XYZ file of N, CA and C in Angstrom:
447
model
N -25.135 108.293 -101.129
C -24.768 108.081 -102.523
C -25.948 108.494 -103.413
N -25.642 108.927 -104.397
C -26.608 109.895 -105.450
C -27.066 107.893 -106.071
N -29.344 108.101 -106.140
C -29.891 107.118 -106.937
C -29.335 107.167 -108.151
N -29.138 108.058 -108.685
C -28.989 108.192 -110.275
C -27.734 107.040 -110.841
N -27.084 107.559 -109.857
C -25.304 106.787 -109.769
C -25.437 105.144 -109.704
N -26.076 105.046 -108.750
C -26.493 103.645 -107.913
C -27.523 102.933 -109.373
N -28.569 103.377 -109.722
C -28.947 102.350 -110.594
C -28.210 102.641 -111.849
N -27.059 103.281 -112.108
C -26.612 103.457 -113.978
C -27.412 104.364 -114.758
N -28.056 105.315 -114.515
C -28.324 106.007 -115.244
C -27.525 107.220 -115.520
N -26.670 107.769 -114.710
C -26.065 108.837 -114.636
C -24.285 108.222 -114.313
N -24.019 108.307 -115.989
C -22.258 107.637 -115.486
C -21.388 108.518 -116.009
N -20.180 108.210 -115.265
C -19.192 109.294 -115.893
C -18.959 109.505 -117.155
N -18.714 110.660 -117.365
C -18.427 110.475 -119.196
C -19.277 110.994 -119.980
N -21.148 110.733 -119.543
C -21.726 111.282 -120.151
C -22.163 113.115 -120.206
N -21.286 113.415 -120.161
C -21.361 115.496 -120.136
C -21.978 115.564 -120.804
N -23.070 116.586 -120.858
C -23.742 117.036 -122.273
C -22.705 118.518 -122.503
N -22.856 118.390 -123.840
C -21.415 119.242 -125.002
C -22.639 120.156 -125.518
N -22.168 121.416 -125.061
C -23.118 122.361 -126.223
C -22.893 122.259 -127.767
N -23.543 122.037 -128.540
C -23.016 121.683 -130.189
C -24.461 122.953 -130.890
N -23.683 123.759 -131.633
C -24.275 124.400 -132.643
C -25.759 124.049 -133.429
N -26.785 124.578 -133.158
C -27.663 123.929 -134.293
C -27.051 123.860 -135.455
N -26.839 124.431 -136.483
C -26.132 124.050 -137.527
C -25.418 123.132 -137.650
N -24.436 122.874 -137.105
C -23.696 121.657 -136.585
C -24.210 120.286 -136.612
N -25.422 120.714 -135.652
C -26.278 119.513 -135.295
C -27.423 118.459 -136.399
N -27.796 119.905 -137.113
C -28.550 119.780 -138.373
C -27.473 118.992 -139.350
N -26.347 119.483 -139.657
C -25.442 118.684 -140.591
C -24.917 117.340 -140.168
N -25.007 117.157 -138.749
C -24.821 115.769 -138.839
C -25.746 114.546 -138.730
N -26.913 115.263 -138.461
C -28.160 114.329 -138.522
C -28.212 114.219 -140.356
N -28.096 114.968 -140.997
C -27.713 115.034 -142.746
C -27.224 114.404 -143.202
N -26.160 114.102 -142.544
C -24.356 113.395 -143.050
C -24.899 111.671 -142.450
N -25.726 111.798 -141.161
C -25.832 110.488 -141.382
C -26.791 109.556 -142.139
N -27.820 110.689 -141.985
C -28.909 109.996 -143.315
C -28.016 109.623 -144.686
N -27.318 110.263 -145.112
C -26.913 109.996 -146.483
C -26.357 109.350 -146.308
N -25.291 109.019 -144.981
C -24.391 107.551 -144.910
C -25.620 106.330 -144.871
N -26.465 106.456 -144.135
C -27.577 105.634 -144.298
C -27.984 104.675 -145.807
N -28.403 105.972 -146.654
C -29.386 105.905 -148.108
C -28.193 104.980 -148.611
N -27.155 105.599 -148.316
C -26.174 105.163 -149.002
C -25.225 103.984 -148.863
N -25.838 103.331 -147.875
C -24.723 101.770 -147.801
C -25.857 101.291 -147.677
N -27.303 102.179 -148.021
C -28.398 100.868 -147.979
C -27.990 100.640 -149.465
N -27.762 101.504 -150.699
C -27.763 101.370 -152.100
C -26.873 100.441 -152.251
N -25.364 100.256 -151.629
C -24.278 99.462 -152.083
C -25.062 98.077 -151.435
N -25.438 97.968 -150.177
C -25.967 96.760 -149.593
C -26.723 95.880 -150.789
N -27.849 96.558 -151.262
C -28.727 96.573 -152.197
C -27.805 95.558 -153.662
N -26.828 96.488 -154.131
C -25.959 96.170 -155.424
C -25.211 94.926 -154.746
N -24.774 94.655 -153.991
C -23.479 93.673 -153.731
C -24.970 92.582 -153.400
N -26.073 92.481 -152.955
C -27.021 91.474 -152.455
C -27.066 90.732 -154.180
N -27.230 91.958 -154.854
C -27.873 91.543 -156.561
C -26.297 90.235 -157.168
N -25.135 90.938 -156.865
C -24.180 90.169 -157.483
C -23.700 89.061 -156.773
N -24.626 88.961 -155.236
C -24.254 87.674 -154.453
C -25.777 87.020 -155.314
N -26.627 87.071 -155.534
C -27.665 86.743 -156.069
C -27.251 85.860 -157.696
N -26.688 86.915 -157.894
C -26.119 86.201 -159.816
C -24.846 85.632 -160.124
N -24.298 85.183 -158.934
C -23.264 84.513 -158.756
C -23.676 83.143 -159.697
N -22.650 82.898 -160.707
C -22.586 81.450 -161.071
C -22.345 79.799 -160.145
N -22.986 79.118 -159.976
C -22.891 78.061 -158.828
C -22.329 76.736 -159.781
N -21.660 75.727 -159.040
C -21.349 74.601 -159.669
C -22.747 73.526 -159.224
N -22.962 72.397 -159.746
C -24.299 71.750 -159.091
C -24.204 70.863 -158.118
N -25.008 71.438 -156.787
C -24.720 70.762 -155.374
C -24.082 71.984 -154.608
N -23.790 73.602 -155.066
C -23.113 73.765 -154.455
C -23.916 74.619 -153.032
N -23.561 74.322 -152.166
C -24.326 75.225 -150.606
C -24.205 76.403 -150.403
N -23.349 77.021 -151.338
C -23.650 78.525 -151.560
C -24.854 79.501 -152.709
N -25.191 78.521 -153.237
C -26.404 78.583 -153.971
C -27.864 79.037 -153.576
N -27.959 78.354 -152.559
C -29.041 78.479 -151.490
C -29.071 79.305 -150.134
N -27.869 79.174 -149.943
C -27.805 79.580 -148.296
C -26.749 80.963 -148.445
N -26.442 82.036 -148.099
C -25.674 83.007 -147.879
C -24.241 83.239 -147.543
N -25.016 81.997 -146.124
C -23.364 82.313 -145.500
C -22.753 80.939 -145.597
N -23.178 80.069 -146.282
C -22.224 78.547 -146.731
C -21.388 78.910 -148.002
N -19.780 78.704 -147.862
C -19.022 78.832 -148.653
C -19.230 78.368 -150.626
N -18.599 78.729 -151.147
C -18.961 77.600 -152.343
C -18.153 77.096 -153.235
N -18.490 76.246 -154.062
C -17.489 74.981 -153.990
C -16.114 75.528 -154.751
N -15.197 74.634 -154.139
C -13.823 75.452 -154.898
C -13.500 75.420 -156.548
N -14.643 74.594 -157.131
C -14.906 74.671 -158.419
C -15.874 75.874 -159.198
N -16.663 76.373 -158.084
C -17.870 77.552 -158.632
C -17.291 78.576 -159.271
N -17.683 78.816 -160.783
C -16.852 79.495 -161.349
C -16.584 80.937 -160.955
N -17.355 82.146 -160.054
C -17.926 83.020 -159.066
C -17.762 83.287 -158.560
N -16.401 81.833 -157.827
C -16.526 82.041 -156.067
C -15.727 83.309 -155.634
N -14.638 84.115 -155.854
C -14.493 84.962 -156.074
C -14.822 86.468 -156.156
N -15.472 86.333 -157.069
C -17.017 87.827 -156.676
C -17.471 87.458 -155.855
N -18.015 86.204 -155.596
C -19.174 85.892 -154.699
C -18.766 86.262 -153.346
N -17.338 85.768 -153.401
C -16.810 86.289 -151.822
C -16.810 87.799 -151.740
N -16.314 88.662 -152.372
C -15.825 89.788 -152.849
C -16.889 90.368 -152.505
N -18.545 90.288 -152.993
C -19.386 90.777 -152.699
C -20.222 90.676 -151.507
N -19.894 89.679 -150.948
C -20.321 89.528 -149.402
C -19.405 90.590 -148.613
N -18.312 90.443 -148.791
C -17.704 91.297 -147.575
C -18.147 92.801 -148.091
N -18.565 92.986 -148.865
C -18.919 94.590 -149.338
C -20.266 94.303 -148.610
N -21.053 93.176 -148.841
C -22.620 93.528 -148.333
C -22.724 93.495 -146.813
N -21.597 92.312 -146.360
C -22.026 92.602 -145.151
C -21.480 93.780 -144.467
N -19.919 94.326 -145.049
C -19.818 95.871 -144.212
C -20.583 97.001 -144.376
N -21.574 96.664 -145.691
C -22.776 98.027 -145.566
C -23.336 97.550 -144.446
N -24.044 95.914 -144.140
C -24.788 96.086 -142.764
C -24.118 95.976 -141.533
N -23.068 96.244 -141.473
C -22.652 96.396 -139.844
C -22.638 97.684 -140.258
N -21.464 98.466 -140.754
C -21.865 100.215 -140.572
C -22.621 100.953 -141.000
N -24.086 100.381 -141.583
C -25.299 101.177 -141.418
C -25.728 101.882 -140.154
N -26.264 102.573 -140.583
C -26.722 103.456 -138.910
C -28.143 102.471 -139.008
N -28.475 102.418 -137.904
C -29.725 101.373 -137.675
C -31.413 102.594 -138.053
N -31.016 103.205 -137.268
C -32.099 104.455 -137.727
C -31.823 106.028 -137.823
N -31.722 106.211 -139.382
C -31.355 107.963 -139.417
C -32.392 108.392 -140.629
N -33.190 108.932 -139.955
C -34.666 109.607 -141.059
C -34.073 110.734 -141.388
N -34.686 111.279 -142.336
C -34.421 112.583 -142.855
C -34.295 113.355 -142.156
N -33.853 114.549 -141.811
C -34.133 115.681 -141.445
C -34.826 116.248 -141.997
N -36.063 117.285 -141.065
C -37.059 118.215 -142.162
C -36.306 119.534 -143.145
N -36.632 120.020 -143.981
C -36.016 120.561 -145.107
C -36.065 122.016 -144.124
N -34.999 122.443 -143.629
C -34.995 123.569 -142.843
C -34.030 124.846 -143.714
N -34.411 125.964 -143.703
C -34.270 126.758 -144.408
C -32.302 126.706 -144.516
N -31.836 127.142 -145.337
C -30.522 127.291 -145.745
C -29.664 128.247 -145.357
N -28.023 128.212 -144.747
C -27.935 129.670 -143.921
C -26.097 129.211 -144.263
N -25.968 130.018 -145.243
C -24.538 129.409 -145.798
C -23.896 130.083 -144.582
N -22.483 129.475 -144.692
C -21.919 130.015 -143.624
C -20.999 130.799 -143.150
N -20.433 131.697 -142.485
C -19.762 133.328 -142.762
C -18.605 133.447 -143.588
N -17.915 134.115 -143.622
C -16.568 133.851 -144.213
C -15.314 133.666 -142.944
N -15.800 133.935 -141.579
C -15.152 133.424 -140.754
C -15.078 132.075 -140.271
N -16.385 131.572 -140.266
C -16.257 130.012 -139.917
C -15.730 129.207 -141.334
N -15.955 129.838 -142.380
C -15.393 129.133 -143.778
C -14.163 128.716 -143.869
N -13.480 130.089 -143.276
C -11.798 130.180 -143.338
C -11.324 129.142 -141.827
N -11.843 129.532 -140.888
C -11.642 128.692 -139.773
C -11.738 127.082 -140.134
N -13.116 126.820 -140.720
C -12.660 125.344 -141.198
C -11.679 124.602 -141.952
N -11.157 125.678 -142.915
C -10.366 125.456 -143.772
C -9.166 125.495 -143.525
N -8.602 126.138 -142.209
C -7.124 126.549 -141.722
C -7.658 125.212 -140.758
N -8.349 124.692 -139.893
C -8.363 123.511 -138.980
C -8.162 122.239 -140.032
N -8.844 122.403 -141.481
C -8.452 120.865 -142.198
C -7.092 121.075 -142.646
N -6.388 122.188 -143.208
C -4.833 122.114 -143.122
C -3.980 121.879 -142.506
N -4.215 122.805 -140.962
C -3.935 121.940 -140.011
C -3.532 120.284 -140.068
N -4.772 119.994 -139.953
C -4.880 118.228 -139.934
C -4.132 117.394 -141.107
N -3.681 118.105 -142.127
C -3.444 117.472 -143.254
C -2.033 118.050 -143.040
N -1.313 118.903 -142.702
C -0.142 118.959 -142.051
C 0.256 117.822 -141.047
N -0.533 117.908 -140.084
C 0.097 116.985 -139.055
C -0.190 115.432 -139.564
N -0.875 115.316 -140.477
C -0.988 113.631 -141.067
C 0.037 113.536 -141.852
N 0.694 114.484 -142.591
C 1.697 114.551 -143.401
C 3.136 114.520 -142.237
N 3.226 115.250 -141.608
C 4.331 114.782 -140.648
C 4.214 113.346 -139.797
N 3.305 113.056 -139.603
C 3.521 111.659 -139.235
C 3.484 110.814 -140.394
N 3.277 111.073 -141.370
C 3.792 110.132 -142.511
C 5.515 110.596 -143.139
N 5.663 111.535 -142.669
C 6.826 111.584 -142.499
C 7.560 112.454 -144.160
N 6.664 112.824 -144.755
C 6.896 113.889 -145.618
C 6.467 114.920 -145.470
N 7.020 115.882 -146.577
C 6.308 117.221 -146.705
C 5.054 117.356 -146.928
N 4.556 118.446 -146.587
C 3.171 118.629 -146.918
C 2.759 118.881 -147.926
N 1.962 118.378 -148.869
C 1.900 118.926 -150.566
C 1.649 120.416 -151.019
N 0.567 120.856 -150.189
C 0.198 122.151 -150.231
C 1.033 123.338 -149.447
N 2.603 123.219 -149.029
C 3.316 124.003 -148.774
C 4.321 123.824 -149.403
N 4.816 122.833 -150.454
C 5.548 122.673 -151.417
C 5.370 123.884 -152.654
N 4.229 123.214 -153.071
C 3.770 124.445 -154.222
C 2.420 125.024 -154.027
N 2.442 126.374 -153.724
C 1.466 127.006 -153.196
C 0.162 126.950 -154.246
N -0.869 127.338 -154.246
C -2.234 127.135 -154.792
C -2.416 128.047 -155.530
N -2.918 127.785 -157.185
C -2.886 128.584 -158.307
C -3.392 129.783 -157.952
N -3.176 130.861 -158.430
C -3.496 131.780 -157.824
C -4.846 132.645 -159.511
N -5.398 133.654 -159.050
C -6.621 133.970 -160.126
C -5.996 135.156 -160.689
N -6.019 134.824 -162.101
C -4.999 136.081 -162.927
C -6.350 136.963 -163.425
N -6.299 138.377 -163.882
C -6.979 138.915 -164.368
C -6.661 138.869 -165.483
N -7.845 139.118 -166.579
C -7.247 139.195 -168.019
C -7.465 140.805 -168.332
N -6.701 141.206 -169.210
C -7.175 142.529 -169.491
C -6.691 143.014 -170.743
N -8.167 143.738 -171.104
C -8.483 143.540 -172.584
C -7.209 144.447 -173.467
């Protein structure tokens, strides 16, 4: 029997997938900014659990996760803004640093169009399982008139 197998280091499933640098670069990107960015909402919803109005005595005043009283005039936002703060910290990424600023390489007009016929695709078949037409084969997409003088 293969060591690798025997202590768990080597389990099924884990294939390594050739993935595009480009590719790779944009999603180390995509997650930093998901990052910056439910740290900012985390940040805003902490401030309005912070300035929540309290009734006096109440245990949500002090403490986070103690409810507050069914008189607190707040309680409401107050709830409202917890569940926003705490789903920034569960789906934060725990660690996504920047990527270094690597030169720019727009991308062909074949992979452009290819992406763009794969998200129609997808927005077709979400539209048939919702069980209507598709919007964008109803009425086709404005088209660019010339003017002439």
């Amino acid at each position: 029997m293969d060591p690798k197998k025997m202590m768990g280091v080597e389990v099924p499933g884990d294939q390594r997938v050739p993935v595009p640098v480009r590719d790779w670069n944009a999603m180390k990107l995509a997650l930093w900014r998901s990052k910056i960015s439910l740290d900012i909402v985390a940040h805003a919803a902490a401030e309005l659990v912070s300035r929540a109005a309290h009734m006096e005595g109440c245990p949500g005043k002090v403490v986070e996760t103690e409810p507050c009283l069914i008189d607190c005039p707040d309680r409401e936002l107050r709830m409202s803004a917890l569940v926003i703060l705490n789903a920034a910290r569960q789906f934060a990424p725990i660690d996504a640093r920047k990527p270094a600023n690597a030169p720019y390489y727009a991308p062909s007009r074949e992979y452009f169009s290819e992406v763009l016929a794969t998200l129609a695709i997808a927005q077709a078949e979400l539209e048939a399982l919702r069980g209507s037409a598709p919007a964008f084969v109803a009425s086709p997409p404005p088209q660019l008139e010339e003017k002439t003088p």
